[in-house]
Amino acid sequence: MTGSRFLNISVLIIVILCNFFCEKNSYKPETENDIVYKNPAYSIEERTNDLLARMTLDEKIGQMTQADRGALVQESDIQTYLLGSILSGGGSSPTPNVPFIWADMVDSYQSYALKTRLGIPLIYGIDAVHGHNNVYTAVIFPHNIGMGCTRNPELVEKAARATAQEVAGTGIHWTFAPCIAVPRDERWGRTYEGFGETAELTVQMAGASVRGFQGRNLADPSSILACTKHFVGDGGTAGGDDQGDTRLDEQSLRDIHMAGYIEAIRNGVGSIMVSYNSWNGQKLHGHKYLLTTVLKGELGFNGFLVSDWAAIDQLPGDYASDIETSINAGLDMVMVPTRYKEFITTLRSLVENQKIPVSRIDDAVRRILRIKFRLGLFEKPLADRSLTTTIGSIQHRNLAR
């Protein structure tokens, strides 16, 4: 009996040791393909859900923050503050202002984003509104009022496609265009940004522009994200007052000023910029009914909403109130553009104090991440230098002529 018991104990010890060493030797560290959000074989929704579940509150808030490059205290702030987006505002360009220097600059910013814990790439934005108009040697097209005069949607689409290639050649993935305002009063100082005074013409040109910028596949290296603007009624303010009050009944607002957005959404536009103006006395950046109930709900817009330059500052109340009102209204990304540290700290406090629900933060970040996956930024975050050579090409110049 003693020998049998000893044998059983010995066998048990051997089995335990075998299991231990087998499990130890069979352990495999998580590879890139094991991480769902890093594996392009998974669907965009699967990748988005996986990444969102891994993110901290600070990482989420960073995705909602857009800073101007000229406001960065240092480039490493992109990594430190987990910034999700950078833009070049007017005159915010590198020196010398030539295409390959732009590409180098944007790639440098991107490198800091890729060093963060989750490696979420930046989305870089710029006002390429009539060609890549901030970059020396880029081809310049007429402003929208001139393009509208052509009554030629096919030409508008080709111009947007050429612009997309040149923008992509500088490493930039997002243009704040097209402007689909419907100017109703020639005294408005931004009349030239609209295609024309009728909803019918604007609808034709809105769809053509979005198709040109975004292409058949947003992940194509020569495609960029379009941003229809400014939602909604910017061209219909009383007396042509810029950033003024659009005084219309809802049906007229829909028929005249919203029609272009419906067409843009039908063509898959990925971002929409909210307008400075008010509608019957209420600022659009705080208008939950129009931003969330109508645009995201009724019209089915599944991209993300971005503010205009420091536009939330025009809401009544202090800065914390501005952030609370605009985010709860449905704004997903804020073009801060300079107060990024204060914005991040304040938004975090608002969430922690339950003034903004986490569900609203998650919705905003989900929308932003979804677009970044659609753009293919996780696979190809850096500039495609083969496209840099298309900037100012004879083909594009002939098109502009």
GROMACS .gro file of C-alpha atoms in nm:
model
  401
    1MET     CA    1   0.000   0.000   0.000
    2THR     CA    2   0.281   0.237   0.088
    3GLY     CA    3   0.456   0.177  -0.243
    4SER     CA    4   0.132   0.220  -0.436
    5ARG     CA    5   0.053   0.546  -0.254
    6PHE     CA    6   0.405   0.674  -0.323
    7LEU     CA    7   0.365   0.586  -0.690
    8ASN     CA    8   0.032   0.772  -0.714
    9ILE     CA    9   0.180   1.081  -0.549
   10SER     CA   10   0.479   1.069  -0.785
   11VAL     CA   11   0.253   1.044  -1.088
   12LEU     CA   12   0.042   1.336  -0.961
   13ILE     CA   13   0.352   1.552  -0.915
   14ILE     CA   14   0.472   1.466  -1.266
   15VAL     CA   15   0.130   1.556  -1.413
   16ILE     CA   16   0.125   1.890  -1.230
   17LEU     CA   17   0.479   1.973  -1.341
   18CYS     CA   18   0.401   1.876  -1.701
   19ASN     CA   19   0.092   2.096  -1.704
   20PHE     CA   20   0.288   2.387  -1.557
   21PHE     CA   21   0.571   2.367  -1.806
   22CYS     CA   22   0.341   2.296  -2.100
   23GLU     CA   23   0.128   2.601  -2.020
   24LYS     CA   24   0.439   2.812  -1.970
   25ASN     CA   25   0.592   2.700  -2.297
   26SER     CA   26   0.263   2.737  -2.489
   27TYR     CA   27   0.212   3.102  -2.382
   28LYS     CA   28   0.232   3.337  -2.676
   29PRO     CA   29   0.248   3.715  -2.632
   30GLU     CA   30  -0.030   3.916  -2.801
   31THR     CA   31   0.073   4.003  -3.155
   32GLU     CA   32  -0.045   4.289  -3.376
   33ASN     CA   33  -0.295   4.058  -3.548
   34ASP     CA   34  -0.431   3.944  -3.211
   35ILE     CA   35  -0.523   4.304  -3.127
   36VAL     CA   36  -0.853   4.355  -3.304
   37TYR     CA   37  -0.824   4.730  -3.366
   38LYS     CA   38  -0.482   4.683  -3.527
   39ASN     CA   39  -0.596   4.407  -3.760
   40PRO     CA   40  -0.757   4.529  -4.086
   41ALA     CA   41  -0.916   4.187  -4.136
   42TYR     CA   42  -1.181   4.286  -3.883
   43SER     CA   43  -1.470   4.517  -3.971
   44ILE     CA   44  -1.451   4.887  -3.892
   45GLU     CA   45  -1.718   4.849  -3.624
   46GLU     CA   46  -1.530   4.560  -3.459
   47ARG     CA   47  -1.206   4.758  -3.461
   48THR     CA   48  -1.376   5.070  -3.329
   49ASN     CA   49  -1.546   4.882  -3.046
   50ASP     CA   50  -1.223   4.710  -2.948
   51LEU     CA   51  -1.021   5.031  -2.941
   52LEU     CA   52  -1.286   5.228  -2.755
   53ALA     CA   53  -1.301   4.959  -2.486
   54ARG     CA   54  -0.926   4.995  -2.427
   55MET     CA   55  -0.926   5.374  -2.391
   56THR     CA   56  -0.902   5.580  -2.073
   57LEU     CA   57  -1.105   5.898  -2.025
   58ASP     CA   58  -0.797   6.109  -2.100
   59GLU     CA   59  -0.737   5.921  -2.425
   60LYS     CA   60  -1.099   5.976  -2.527
   61ILE     CA   61  -1.089   6.347  -2.449
   62GLY     CA   62  -0.769   6.380  -2.650
   63GLN     CA   63  -0.949   6.247  -2.957
   64MET     CA   64  -1.210   6.520  -2.918
   65THR     CA   65  -0.947   6.795  -2.909
   66GLN     CA   66  -0.818   6.979  -3.215
   67ALA     CA   67  -0.533   7.229  -3.173
   68ASP     CA   68  -0.376   7.463  -3.424
   69ARG     CA   69  -0.014   7.376  -3.503
   70GLY     CA   70   0.091   7.733  -3.427
   71ALA     CA   71  -0.050   7.704  -3.075
   72LEU     CA   72   0.150   7.395  -2.976
   73VAL     CA   73   0.390   7.485  -2.697
   74GLN     CA   74   0.605   7.200  -2.823
   75GLU     CA   75   0.546   6.919  -3.070
   76SER     CA   76   0.564   6.658  -2.796
   77ASP     CA   77   0.239   6.802  -2.653
   78ILE     CA   78   0.068   6.583  -2.912
   79GLN     CA   79   0.195   6.280  -2.722
   80THR     CA   80   0.166   6.431  -2.373
   81TYR     CA   81  -0.195   6.544  -2.413
   82LEU     CA   82  -0.298   6.258  -2.644
   83LEU     CA   83  -0.425   6.499  -2.908
   84GLY     CA   84  -0.641   6.346  -3.178
   85SER     CA   85  -0.627   6.624  -3.434
   86ILE     CA   86  -0.413   6.917  -3.547
   87LEU     CA   87  -0.499   7.182  -3.804
   88SER     CA   88  -0.331   7.456  -3.997
   89GLY     CA   89  -0.538   7.771  -3.967
   90GLY     CA   90  -0.490   8.069  -4.195
   91GLY     CA   91  -0.120   8.142  -4.242
   92SER     CA   92  -0.018   7.848  -4.025
   93SER     CA   93   0.239   7.700  -4.261
   94PRO     CA   94   0.596   7.569  -4.238
   95THR     CA   95   0.903   7.752  -4.368
   96PRO     CA   96   0.975   7.722  -4.653
   97ASN     CA   97   0.618   7.678  -4.770
   98VAL     CA   98   0.678   7.398  -5.019
   99PRO     CA   99   0.508   7.059  -5.054
  100PHE     CA  100   0.778   6.825  -4.923
  101ILE     CA  101   0.832   7.043  -4.615
  102TRP     CA  102   0.459   7.022  -4.544
  103ALA     CA  103   0.478   6.643  -4.569
  104ASP     CA  104   0.781   6.634  -4.339
  105MET     CA  105   0.603   6.855  -4.086
  106VAL     CA  106   0.282   6.653  -4.078
  107ASP     CA  107   0.476   6.326  -4.055
  108SER     CA  108   0.672   6.467  -3.762
  109TYR     CA  109   0.349   6.552  -3.579
  110GLN     CA  110   0.213   6.209  -3.664
  111SER     CA  111   0.518   6.040  -3.514
  112TYR     CA  112   0.427   6.177  -3.171
  113ALA     CA  113   0.072   6.043  -3.195
  114LEU     CA  114   0.204   5.701  -3.293
  115LYS     CA  115   0.422   5.693  -2.980
  116THR     CA  116   0.121   5.706  -2.747
  117ARG     CA  117   0.008   5.394  -2.560
  118LEU     CA  118  -0.251   5.296  -2.819
  119GLY     CA  119  -0.084   5.457  -3.120
  120ILE     CA  120  -0.398   5.629  -3.247
  121PRO     CA  121  -0.298   5.840  -3.549
  122LEU     CA  122  -0.374   6.209  -3.586
  123ILE     CA  123  -0.618   6.342  -3.838
  124TYR     CA  124  -0.473   6.666  -3.977
  125GLY     CA  125  -0.709   6.930  -4.118
  126ILE     CA  126  -0.674   7.233  -4.344
  127ASP     CA  127  -0.886   7.478  -4.544
  128ALA     CA  128  -0.821   7.349  -4.896
  129VAL     CA  129  -1.125   7.533  -5.026
  130HIS     CA  130  -1.026   7.618  -5.385
  131GLY     CA  131  -0.737   7.387  -5.446
  132HIS     CA  132  -0.467   7.329  -5.185
  133ASN     CA  133  -0.459   7.706  -5.145
  134ASN     CA  134  -0.223   7.725  -4.846
  135VAL     CA  135   0.065   7.552  -5.023
  136TYR     CA  136   0.301   7.724  -5.265
  137THR     CA  137   0.301   7.567  -5.616
  138ALA     CA  138  -0.035   7.393  -5.559
  139VAL     CA  139  -0.299   7.435  -5.829
  140ILE     CA  140  -0.563   7.697  -5.750
  141PHE     CA  141  -0.922   7.660  -5.866
  142PRO     CA  142  -1.195   7.927  -5.862
  143HIS     CA  143  -1.386   7.977  -5.538
  144ASN     CA  144  -1.720   7.799  -5.514
  145ILE     CA  145  -1.918   8.089  -5.657
  146GLY     CA  146  -1.715   8.054  -5.978
  147MET     CA  147  -1.748   7.677  -5.980
  148GLY     CA  148  -2.121   7.715  -5.936
  149CYS     CA  149  -2.135   7.938  -6.243
  150THR     CA  150  -2.014   7.647  -6.455
  151ARG     CA  151  -2.331   7.449  -6.376
  152ASN     CA  152  -2.103   7.150  -6.430
  153PRO     CA  153  -2.102   6.898  -6.141
  154GLU     CA  154  -1.862   6.669  -6.328
  155LEU     CA  155  -1.603   6.947  -6.346
  156VAL     CA  156  -1.653   7.025  -5.977
  157GLU     CA  157  -1.595   6.659  -5.892
  158LYS     CA  158  -1.276   6.650  -6.101
  159ALA     CA  159  -1.144   6.966  -5.933
  160ALA     CA  160  -1.214   6.818  -5.589
  161ARG     CA  161  -1.040   6.496  -5.692
  162ALA     CA  162  -0.729   6.685  -5.806
  163THR     CA  163  -0.732   6.885  -5.483
  164ALA     CA  164  -0.759   6.566  -5.280
  165GLN     CA  165  -0.449   6.422  -5.446
  166GLU     CA  166  -0.249   6.737  -5.376
  167VAL     CA  167  -0.367   6.759  -5.015
  168ALA     CA  168  -0.284   6.392  -4.959
  169GLY     CA  169   0.059   6.458  -5.108
  170THR     CA  170   0.137   6.684  -4.812
  171GLY     CA  171   0.035   6.416  -4.561
  172ILE     CA  172  -0.295   6.587  -4.479
  173HIS     CA  173  -0.609   6.375  -4.459
  174TRP     CA  174  -0.891   6.625  -4.414
  175THR     CA  175  -1.014   6.940  -4.586
  176PHE     CA  176  -1.267   7.178  -4.434
  177ALA     CA  177  -1.459   7.181  -4.762
  178PRO     CA  178  -1.692   7.206  -4.940
  179CYS     CA  179  -1.876   7.509  -4.810
  180ILE     CA  180  -2.238   7.449  -4.907
  181ALA     CA  181  -2.386   7.770  -4.775
  182VAL     CA  182  -2.677   7.908  -4.975
  183PRO     CA  183  -2.613   8.285  -4.988
  184ARG     CA  184  -2.945   8.472  -4.982
  185ASP     CA  185  -2.814   8.826  -4.937
  186GLU     CA  186  -2.525   8.958  -5.146
  187ARG     CA  187  -2.420   9.179  -4.856
  188TRP     CA  188  -2.292   8.870  -4.676
  189GLY     CA  189  -1.911   8.891  -4.687
  190ARG     CA  190  -1.868   8.520  -4.753
  191THR     CA  191  -2.103   8.494  -5.049
  192TYR     CA  192  -1.818   8.374  -5.273
  193GLU     CA  193  -1.785   8.058  -5.061
  194GLY     CA  194  -2.125   7.926  -5.171
  195PHE     CA  195  -2.202   7.768  -5.508
  196GLY     CA  196  -2.508   7.985  -5.560
  197GLU     CA  197  -2.831   8.122  -5.418
  198THR     CA  198  -3.053   7.818  -5.484
  199ALA     CA  199  -3.080   7.492  -5.298
  200GLU     CA  200  -3.106   7.300  -5.627
  201LEU     CA  201  -2.764   7.411  -5.752
  202THR     CA  202  -2.608   7.360  -5.408
  203VAL     CA  203  -2.739   7.004  -5.391
  204GLN     CA  204  -2.576   6.917  -5.725
  205MET     CA  205  -2.241   7.066  -5.631
  206ALA     CA  206  -2.239   6.931  -5.274
  207GLY     CA  207  -2.265   6.572  -5.391
  208ALA     CA  208  -2.005   6.624  -5.663
  209SER     CA  209  -1.755   6.781  -5.422
  210VAL     CA  210  -1.791   6.506  -5.162
  211ARG     CA  211  -1.745   6.237  -5.427
  212GLY     CA  212  -1.436   6.415  -5.556
  213PHE     CA  213  -1.267   6.460  -5.221
  214GLN     CA  214  -1.352   6.120  -5.074
  215GLY     CA  215  -1.336   5.913  -5.392
  216ARG     CA  216  -1.491   5.572  -5.427
  217ASN     CA  217  -1.296   5.447  -5.127
  218LEU     CA  218  -1.195   5.676  -4.843
  219ALA     CA  219  -0.901   5.447  -4.765
  220ASP     CA  220  -0.748   5.513  -5.108
  221PRO     CA  221  -0.422   5.705  -5.049
  222SER     CA  222  -0.540   5.979  -5.286
  223SER     CA  223  -0.869   6.031  -5.101
  224ILE     CA  224  -0.923   6.277  -4.817
  225LEU     CA  225  -1.206   6.342  -4.575
  226ALA     CA  226  -1.455   6.606  -4.684
  227CYS     CA  227  -1.622   6.842  -4.438
  228THR     CA  228  -1.942   7.011  -4.548
  229LYS     CA  229  -1.993   7.345  -4.378
  230HIS     CA  230  -2.136   7.542  -4.207
  231PHE     CA  231  -2.436   7.367  -4.057
  232VAL     CA  232  -2.676   7.531  -4.094
  233GLY     CA  233  -2.814   7.856  -4.239
  234ASP     CA  234  -2.490   8.054  -4.253
  235GLY     CA  235  -2.587   8.204  -4.588
  236GLY     CA  236  -2.929   8.317  -4.472
  237THR     CA  237  -2.860   8.552  -4.183
  238ALA     CA  238  -3.068   8.866  -4.148
  239GLY     CA  239  -2.914   9.153  -4.342
  240GLY     CA  240  -2.625   8.933  -4.456
  241ASP     CA  241  -2.466   8.972  -4.113
  242ASP     CA  242  -2.174   8.727  -4.086
  243GLN     CA  243  -2.222   8.492  -3.789
  244GLY     CA  244  -2.562   8.653  -3.739
  245ASP     CA  245  -2.914   8.522  -3.688
  246THR     CA  246  -3.100   8.318  -3.951
  247ARG     CA  247  -3.466   8.399  -3.895
  248LEU     CA  248  -3.668   8.136  -4.073
  249ASP     CA  249  -3.939   7.884  -4.000
  250GLU     CA  250  -3.813   7.526  -3.981
  251GLN     CA  251  -3.953   7.415  -4.315
  252SER     CA  252  -3.776   7.699  -4.497
  253LEU     CA  253  -3.452   7.618  -4.314
  254ARG     CA  254  -3.483   7.258  -4.430
  255ASP     CA  255  -3.584   7.338  -4.787
  256ILE     CA  256  -3.320   7.604  -4.853
  257HIS     CA  257  -3.024   7.552  -4.623
  258MET     CA  258  -3.037   7.185  -4.524
  259ALA     CA  259  -3.089   7.028  -4.866
  260GLY     CA  260  -2.717   7.024  -4.950
  261TYR     CA  261  -2.638   6.835  -4.630
  262ILE     CA  262  -2.893   6.568  -4.709
  263GLU     CA  263  -2.721   6.514  -5.044
  264ALA     CA  264  -2.375   6.515  -4.884
  265ILE     CA  265  -2.484   6.253  -4.631
  266ARG     CA  266  -2.628   6.045  -4.914
  267ASN     CA  267  -2.281   6.055  -5.071
  268GLY     CA  268  -2.112   5.943  -4.748
  269VAL     CA  269  -1.961   6.267  -4.618
  270GLY     CA  270  -1.757   6.186  -4.307
  271SER     CA  271  -1.753   6.519  -4.124
  272ILE     CA  272  -1.965   6.831  -4.092
  273MET     CA  273  -1.860   7.166  -3.945
  274VAL     CA  274  -2.109   7.352  -3.729
  275SER     CA  275  -2.181   7.717  -3.807
  276TYR     CA  276  -2.115   8.031  -3.604
  277ASN     CA  277  -2.461   8.165  -3.678
  278SER     CA  278  -2.780   8.134  -3.477
  279TRP     CA  279  -3.119   8.004  -3.582
  280ASN     CA  280  -3.398   8.220  -3.446
  281GLY     CA  281  -3.175   8.345  -3.167
  282GLN     CA  282  -3.005   8.020  -3.060
  283LYS     CA  283  -2.641   7.953  -3.149
  284LEU     CA  284  -2.592   7.644  -3.365
  285HIS     CA  285  -2.302   7.520  -3.152
  286GLY     CA  286  -2.546   7.468  -2.866
  287HIS     CA  287  -2.847   7.355  -3.068
  288LYS     CA  288  -2.916   6.996  -2.961
  289TYR     CA  289  -3.232   6.969  -3.167
  290LEU     CA  290  -3.059   7.047  -3.497
  291LEU     CA  291  -2.727   6.874  -3.424
  292THR     CA  292  -2.848   6.557  -3.256
  293THR     CA  293  -3.220   6.509  -3.316
  294VAL     CA  294  -3.223   6.620  -3.679
  295LEU     CA  295  -2.872   6.575  -3.820
  296LYS     CA  296  -2.758   6.261  -3.640
  297GLY     CA  297  -3.099   6.111  -3.575
  298GLU     CA  298  -3.344   6.196  -3.852
  299LEU     CA  299  -3.088   6.242  -4.132
  300GLY     CA  300  -2.874   5.947  -4.021
  301PHE     CA  301  -2.538   6.124  -4.024
  302ASN     CA  302  -2.285   5.877  -3.877
  303GLY     CA  303  -1.967   6.082  -3.921
  304PHE     CA  304  -1.848   6.338  -3.667
  305LEU     CA  305  -1.928   6.704  -3.602
  306VAL     CA  306  -1.645   6.953  -3.560
  307SER     CA  307  -1.675   7.309  -3.434
  308ASP     CA  308  -1.559   7.613  -3.623
  309TRP     CA  309  -1.253   7.806  -3.501
  310ALA     CA  310  -1.305   7.883  -3.127
  311ALA     CA  311  -1.678   7.893  -3.201
  312ILE     CA  312  -1.793   7.745  -2.871
  313ASP     CA  313  -1.650   8.056  -2.703
  314GLN     CA  314  -1.944   8.251  -2.846
  315LEU     CA  315  -2.197   8.054  -2.642
  316PRO     CA  316  -2.336   8.234  -2.336
  317GLY     CA  317  -2.164   8.161  -2.005
  318ASP     CA  318  -1.808   8.080  -1.903
  319TYR     CA  319  -1.573   7.836  -2.077
  320ALA     CA  320  -1.689   7.535  -1.875
  321SER     CA  321  -2.047   7.618  -1.966
  322ASP     CA  322  -1.950   7.654  -2.333
  323ILE     CA  323  -1.794   7.308  -2.335
  324GLU     CA  324  -2.081   7.148  -2.146
  325THR     CA  325  -2.346   7.302  -2.372
  326SER     CA  326  -2.173   7.222  -2.702
  327ILE     CA  327  -2.072   6.863  -2.623
  328ASN     CA  328  -2.414   6.778  -2.481
  329ALA     CA  329  -2.571   6.936  -2.790
  330GLY     CA  330  -2.385   6.686  -3.010
  331LEU     CA  331  -2.047   6.837  -3.096
  332ASP     CA  332  -1.786   6.561  -3.128
  333MET     CA  333  -1.457   6.744  -3.188
  334VAL     CA  334  -1.372   7.098  -3.080
  335MET     CA  335  -1.145   7.321  -3.286
  336VAL     CA  336  -1.012   7.476  -2.968
  337PRO     CA  337  -0.772   7.592  -3.132
  338THR     CA  338  -0.528   7.744  -2.880
  339ARG     CA  339  -0.661   7.658  -2.533
  340TYR     CA  340  -0.610   7.283  -2.567
  341LYS     CA  341  -0.472   7.228  -2.217
  342GLU     CA  342  -0.758   7.419  -2.056
  343PHE     CA  343  -1.012   7.246  -2.277
  344ILE     CA  344  -0.886   6.900  -2.181
  345THR     CA  345  -0.877   6.976  -1.808
  346THR     CA  346  -1.222   7.135  -1.812
  347LEU     CA  347  -1.386   6.860  -2.016
  348ARG     CA  348  -1.240   6.596  -1.785
  349SER     CA  349  -1.382   6.780  -1.482
  350LEU     CA  350  -1.725   6.806  -1.645
  351VAL     CA  351  -1.733   6.431  -1.708
  352GLU     CA  352  -1.608   6.346  -1.360
  353ASN     CA  353  -1.876   6.573  -1.211
  354GLN     CA  354  -2.142   6.409  -1.429
  355LYS     CA  355  -2.224   6.727  -1.620
  356ILE     CA  356  -2.150   6.539  -1.943
  357PRO     CA  357  -2.235   6.166  -1.951
  358VAL     CA  358  -1.967   5.915  -2.045
  359SER     CA  359  -2.210   5.782  -2.306
  360ARG     CA  360  -2.189   6.117  -2.489
  361ILE     CA  361  -1.809   6.105  -2.479
  362ASP     CA  362  -1.813   5.748  -2.611
  363ASP     CA  363  -2.049   5.843  -2.894
  364ALA     CA  364  -1.823   6.131  -2.998
  365VAL     CA  365  -1.505   5.924  -2.987
  366ARG     CA  366  -1.667   5.631  -3.166
  367ARG     CA  367  -1.760   5.863  -3.453
  368ILE     CA  368  -1.406   6.002  -3.477
  369LEU     CA  369  -1.239   5.660  -3.460
  370ARG     CA  370  -1.474   5.519  -3.720
  371ILE     CA  371  -1.360   5.784  -3.967
  372LYS     CA  372  -0.992   5.725  -3.887
  373PHE     CA  373  -1.041   5.357  -3.966
  374ARG     CA  374  -1.232   5.441  -4.286
  375LEU     CA  375  -0.940   5.662  -4.392
  376GLY     CA  376  -0.695   5.376  -4.342
  377LEU     CA  377  -0.484   5.588  -4.107
  378PHE     CA  378  -0.397   5.294  -3.883
  379GLU     CA  379  -0.238   5.116  -4.180
  380LYS     CA  380  -0.087   5.419  -4.359
  381PRO     CA  381  -0.052   5.714  -4.121
  382LEU     CA  382   0.234   5.889  -4.305
  383ALA     CA  383   0.244   6.090  -4.626
  384ASP     CA  384   0.245   5.900  -4.956
  385ARG     CA  385   0.540   6.071  -5.123
  386SER     CA  386   0.436   5.946  -5.466
  387LEU     CA  387   0.141   6.186  -5.440
  388THR     CA  388   0.366   6.478  -5.350
  389THR     CA  389   0.480   6.485  -5.712
  390THR     CA  390   0.121   6.549  -5.828
  391ILE     CA  391   0.117   6.892  -5.660
  392GLY     CA  392   0.108   7.157  -5.931
  393SER     CA  393   0.115   6.895  -6.207
  394ILE     CA  394   0.043   6.994  -6.566
  395GLN     CA  395  -0.267   6.772  -6.562
  396HIS     CA  396  -0.411   6.961  -6.267
  397ARG     CA  397  -0.318   7.299  -6.417
  398ASN     CA  398  -0.490   7.210  -6.742
  399LEU     CA  399  -0.800   7.113  -6.545
  400ALA     CA  400  -0.797   7.450  -6.365
  401ARG     CA  401  -0.771   7.635  -6.696
   0.00000   0.00000   0.00000
